[in-house]
Amino acid sequence: MRQIVTEWFRLPAVWPFLASTLTGFDRPVIVWSGACGTGEEAYSAAILLHDHGIGGQVLASDLDADLLKVAERGRYDRANIDTNLREGRLSRVQVAKHFRPVHGGYVVAPHIRERVIFSVRELGVDAVPACDVALLRNVWRHLDLAVQARVMREVRELLPVEGRLGLGGGDLLNARLEPVEPVGLSRYFTEAEHSCIWRPR
């Protein structure tokens, strides 16, 4: 199982914009968390849907089956939740509503867990799913350039015109903190409400 860095409601500033996009649909929506790791991003999206009364599902995928097993259990130790509370990404109201205390930590409540479908999926190998918001954050640097271009094109083809692509801050900077962007991003998308939210051209 690879080491990853993930958080609940990572990059908090983007989530209100994503909520605004998703509430604009007059049908159930699909959010794809395309490198979901241990599940925090996928469950954050499910909480967003629930709290805004938005119908739909979260498709959560990763190439690491061991990480997906952690995500599917939906169990997180107390330090995980406490850190995200302390740093303001989770609220105590959200924890009370959407988690159940267990020995040593918390488990995601059934009404959130049932909104998320997990599957093994490798970017650039397996098909990109149709979705309304694609969260592909902090993953592009791990893909070779040809794969970046192919995935970017496929996401553009499957997003509706009012859909959004979510990126991570690490996708737009290299190790020297110089601006970079995934191959094909500016060809197929244009920056929308935030530097990490892009809409189809």
Protein backbone atom coordinates (compact mmCIF):
# COMPACT_ATOMS: atom_id res chain seq x y z
CA MET A 1 0.00 0.00 0.00
CA ARG A 2 1.56 3.30 -1.08
CA GLN A 3 1.92 6.27 1.24
CA ILE A 4 -0.47 9.10 0.43
CA VAL A 5 -1.43 12.50 1.80
CA THR A 6 -5.16 13.09 1.98
CA GLU A 7 -7.56 15.20 4.01
CA TRP A 8 -11.25 15.78 4.51
CA PHE A 9 -12.47 18.65 2.32
CA ARG A 10 -8.95 19.22 1.10
CA LEU A 11 -8.47 22.77 -0.21
CA PRO A 12 -11.63 24.02 1.52
CA ALA A 13 -12.06 27.07 -0.73
CA VAL A 14 -13.08 24.95 -3.73
CA TRP A 15 -15.99 23.07 -2.14
CA PRO A 16 -18.55 25.92 -2.08
CA PHE A 17 -17.93 26.43 -5.80
CA LEU A 18 -18.41 22.73 -6.48
CA ALA A 19 -21.63 22.82 -4.46
CA SER A 20 -22.87 25.74 -6.55
CA THR A 21 -22.13 23.82 -9.76
CA LEU A 22 -23.85 20.66 -8.56
CA THR A 23 -26.98 22.40 -7.29
CA GLY A 24 -27.41 23.80 -10.81
CA PHE A 25 -28.33 20.40 -12.24
CA ASP A 26 -32.01 19.46 -12.34
CA ARG A 27 -31.23 15.75 -12.02
CA PRO A 28 -29.15 13.41 -9.86
CA VAL A 29 -25.45 14.06 -10.34
CA ILE A 30 -22.31 11.96 -10.49
CA VAL A 31 -19.06 13.06 -8.84
CA TRP A 32 -15.96 11.07 -9.73
CA SER A 33 -13.07 10.97 -7.27
CA GLY A 34 -10.49 9.53 -9.61
CA ALA A 35 -7.61 8.91 -7.19
CA CYS A 36 -9.54 8.49 -3.98
CA GLY A 37 -6.84 6.85 -1.86
CA THR A 38 -8.24 6.04 1.58
CA GLY A 39 -11.57 7.68 0.81
CA GLU A 40 -11.61 11.05 2.53
CA GLU A 41 -12.20 12.99 -0.69
CA ALA A 42 -14.98 10.67 -1.86
CA TYR A 43 -16.79 10.82 1.47
CA SER A 44 -16.31 14.61 1.55
CA ALA A 45 -18.12 14.78 -1.79
CA ALA A 46 -20.91 12.57 -0.44
CA ILE A 47 -21.27 14.84 2.60
CA LEU A 48 -21.44 17.82 0.24
CA LEU A 49 -24.26 16.19 -1.73
CA HIS A 50 -26.16 15.30 1.42
CA ASP A 51 -25.80 18.69 3.10
CA HIS A 52 -26.98 20.53 -0.01
CA GLY A 53 -29.85 18.17 -0.75
CA ILE A 54 -28.35 17.07 -4.06
CA GLY A 55 -29.33 13.67 -5.42
CA GLY A 56 -26.72 11.43 -6.93
CA GLN A 57 -23.68 9.25 -6.33
CA VAL A 58 -19.95 9.49 -5.86
CA LEU A 59 -17.82 7.15 -7.96
CA ALA A 60 -14.53 6.60 -6.14
CA SER A 61 -11.64 4.82 -7.80
CA ASP A 62 -7.97 4.16 -7.26
CA LEU A 63 -5.39 1.80 -8.73
CA ASP A 64 -4.36 0.60 -5.25
CA ALA A 65 -6.71 -2.14 -4.05
CA ASP A 66 -5.29 -1.98 -0.51
CA LEU A 67 -6.13 1.70 -0.20
CA LEU A 68 -9.62 0.97 -1.49
CA LYS A 69 -10.12 -1.61 1.25
CA VAL A 70 -9.42 1.12 3.81
CA ALA A 71 -11.79 3.48 2.00
CA GLU A 72 -14.58 0.92 1.78
CA ARG A 73 -14.42 0.27 5.53
CA GLY A 74 -14.91 3.98 6.12
CA ARG A 75 -13.21 3.78 9.48
CA TYR A 76 -10.77 6.51 10.56
CA ASP A 77 -8.78 6.86 13.73
CA ARG A 78 -9.44 9.66 16.17
CA ALA A 79 -6.22 11.49 15.24
CA ASN A 80 -7.37 11.72 11.60
CA ILE A 81 -10.68 13.35 12.52
CA ASP A 82 -9.23 15.52 15.29
CA THR A 83 -6.55 16.93 12.97
CA ASN A 84 -9.13 17.88 10.35
CA LEU A 85 -11.35 19.43 13.02
CA ARG A 86 -8.45 21.42 14.43
CA GLU A 87 -7.40 22.67 11.00
CA GLY A 88 -10.96 23.66 10.08
CA ARG A 89 -11.68 21.26 7.23
CA LEU A 90 -14.32 19.33 9.18
CA SER A 91 -16.83 20.88 11.59
CA ARG A 92 -18.12 19.33 14.78
CA VAL A 93 -21.62 19.48 13.30
CA GLN A 94 -20.46 17.41 10.31
CA VAL A 95 -18.78 14.86 12.55
CA ALA A 96 -21.91 14.54 14.70
CA LYS A 97 -24.18 14.14 11.65
CA HIS A 98 -22.09 12.00 9.36
CA PHE A 99 -19.85 9.83 11.56
CA ARG A 100 -20.45 7.26 14.26
CA PRO A 101 -17.97 6.91 17.15
CA VAL A 102 -16.26 3.55 17.47
CA HIS A 103 -13.41 2.39 19.67
CA GLY A 104 -10.39 4.55 18.83
CA GLY A 105 -12.04 6.59 16.13
CA TYR A 106 -15.03 7.04 13.87
CA VAL A 107 -16.82 5.23 11.07
CA VAL A 108 -18.66 6.97 8.22
CA ALA A 109 -22.42 6.83 8.80
CA PRO A 110 -24.50 4.58 6.52
CA HIS A 111 -26.33 7.48 4.84
CA ILE A 112 -22.96 8.76 3.57
CA ARG A 113 -21.37 5.38 2.89
CA GLU A 114 -24.25 4.33 0.64
CA ARG A 115 -23.70 7.35 -1.62
CA VAL A 116 -20.20 6.13 -2.61
CA ILE A 117 -19.33 3.33 -5.05
CA PHE A 118 -15.70 2.17 -4.93
CA SER A 119 -13.81 0.42 -7.73
CA VAL A 120 -10.27 -0.29 -8.87
CA ARG A 121 -9.50 1.92 -11.85
CA GLU A 122 -6.15 2.93 -13.32
CA LEU A 123 -5.98 6.30 -15.03
CA GLY A 124 -4.89 5.96 -18.62
CA VAL A 125 -5.75 2.25 -18.70
CA ASP A 126 -9.36 1.91 -17.62
CA ALA A 127 -12.25 3.87 -19.06
CA VAL A 128 -13.05 7.31 -17.68
CA PRO A 129 -16.62 7.33 -16.30
CA ALA A 130 -19.23 9.85 -17.35
CA CYS A 131 -19.63 12.37 -14.54
CA ASP A 132 -20.65 15.93 -13.76
CA VAL A 133 -17.63 16.81 -11.61
CA ALA A 134 -14.30 15.01 -11.98
CA LEU A 135 -11.98 15.35 -9.00
CA LEU A 136 -8.53 14.43 -10.31
CA ARG A 137 -6.38 16.17 -7.75
CA ASN A 138 -2.66 15.84 -7.12
CA VAL A 139 -2.40 12.84 -9.41
CA TRP A 140 -1.23 14.25 -12.74
CA ARG A 141 2.48 14.33 -11.87
CA HIS A 142 2.32 10.55 -11.46
CA LEU A 143 1.14 10.06 -15.07
CA ASP A 144 3.38 10.19 -18.11
CA LEU A 145 2.70 12.95 -20.63
CA ALA A 146 0.86 10.79 -23.16
CA VAL A 147 -1.44 9.46 -20.44
CA GLN A 148 -2.09 12.99 -19.16
CA ALA A 149 -3.17 14.07 -22.63
CA ARG A 150 -5.41 11.03 -23.14
CA VAL A 151 -7.12 11.28 -19.74
CA MET A 152 -7.64 15.03 -20.15
CA ARG A 153 -9.29 14.49 -23.56
CA GLU A 154 -11.50 11.68 -22.28
CA VAL A 155 -12.64 13.68 -19.26
CA ARG A 156 -13.52 16.59 -21.54
CA GLU A 157 -15.52 14.32 -23.82
CA LEU A 158 -17.55 12.89 -20.94
CA LEU A 159 -18.20 16.02 -18.86
CA PRO A 160 -21.33 18.05 -19.65
CA VAL A 161 -20.71 21.63 -20.74
CA GLU A 162 -21.68 22.85 -17.26
CA GLY A 163 -19.47 20.28 -15.55
CA ARG A 164 -16.22 20.91 -13.71
CA LEU A 165 -12.74 19.39 -13.41
CA GLY A 166 -11.17 19.76 -9.98
CA LEU A 167 -7.37 19.89 -9.71
CA GLY A 168 -5.04 20.03 -6.72
CA GLY A 169 -2.58 22.80 -6.04
CA GLY A 170 0.23 20.33 -6.63
CA ASP A 171 -1.00 19.78 -10.18
CA LEU A 172 -0.18 23.39 -11.08
CA LEU A 173 3.30 23.65 -9.56
CA ASN A 174 6.44 21.57 -9.99
CA ALA A 175 8.88 20.59 -7.25
CA ARG A 176 10.56 24.02 -7.58
CA LEU A 177 7.17 25.72 -7.11
CA GLU A 178 7.20 26.91 -10.71
CA PRO A 179 3.89 27.03 -12.62
CA VAL A 180 3.10 23.92 -14.66
CA GLU A 181 -0.10 22.31 -15.84
CA PRO A 182 -1.16 18.84 -16.94
CA VAL A 183 -0.86 18.18 -20.67
CA GLY A 184 -4.03 19.20 -22.49
CA LEU A 185 -5.55 21.21 -19.65
CA SER A 186 -5.66 24.57 -21.46
CA ARG A 187 -6.63 22.88 -24.72
CA TYR A 188 -9.76 21.27 -23.32
CA PHE A 189 -10.59 23.42 -20.29
CA THR A 190 -10.55 26.98 -19.08
CA GLU A 191 -10.16 28.23 -15.51
CA ALA A 192 -13.50 28.74 -13.80
CA GLU A 193 -14.35 29.93 -10.28
CA HIS A 194 -10.97 29.08 -8.71
CA SER A 195 -7.48 28.30 -9.98
CA CYS A 196 -8.13 24.62 -9.15
CA ILE A 197 -11.57 24.44 -10.81
CA TRP A 198 -11.80 24.24 -14.59
CA ARG A 199 -14.74 24.11 -17.00
CA PRO A 200 -14.91 22.52 -20.44
CA ARG A 201 -14.10 24.67 -23.44
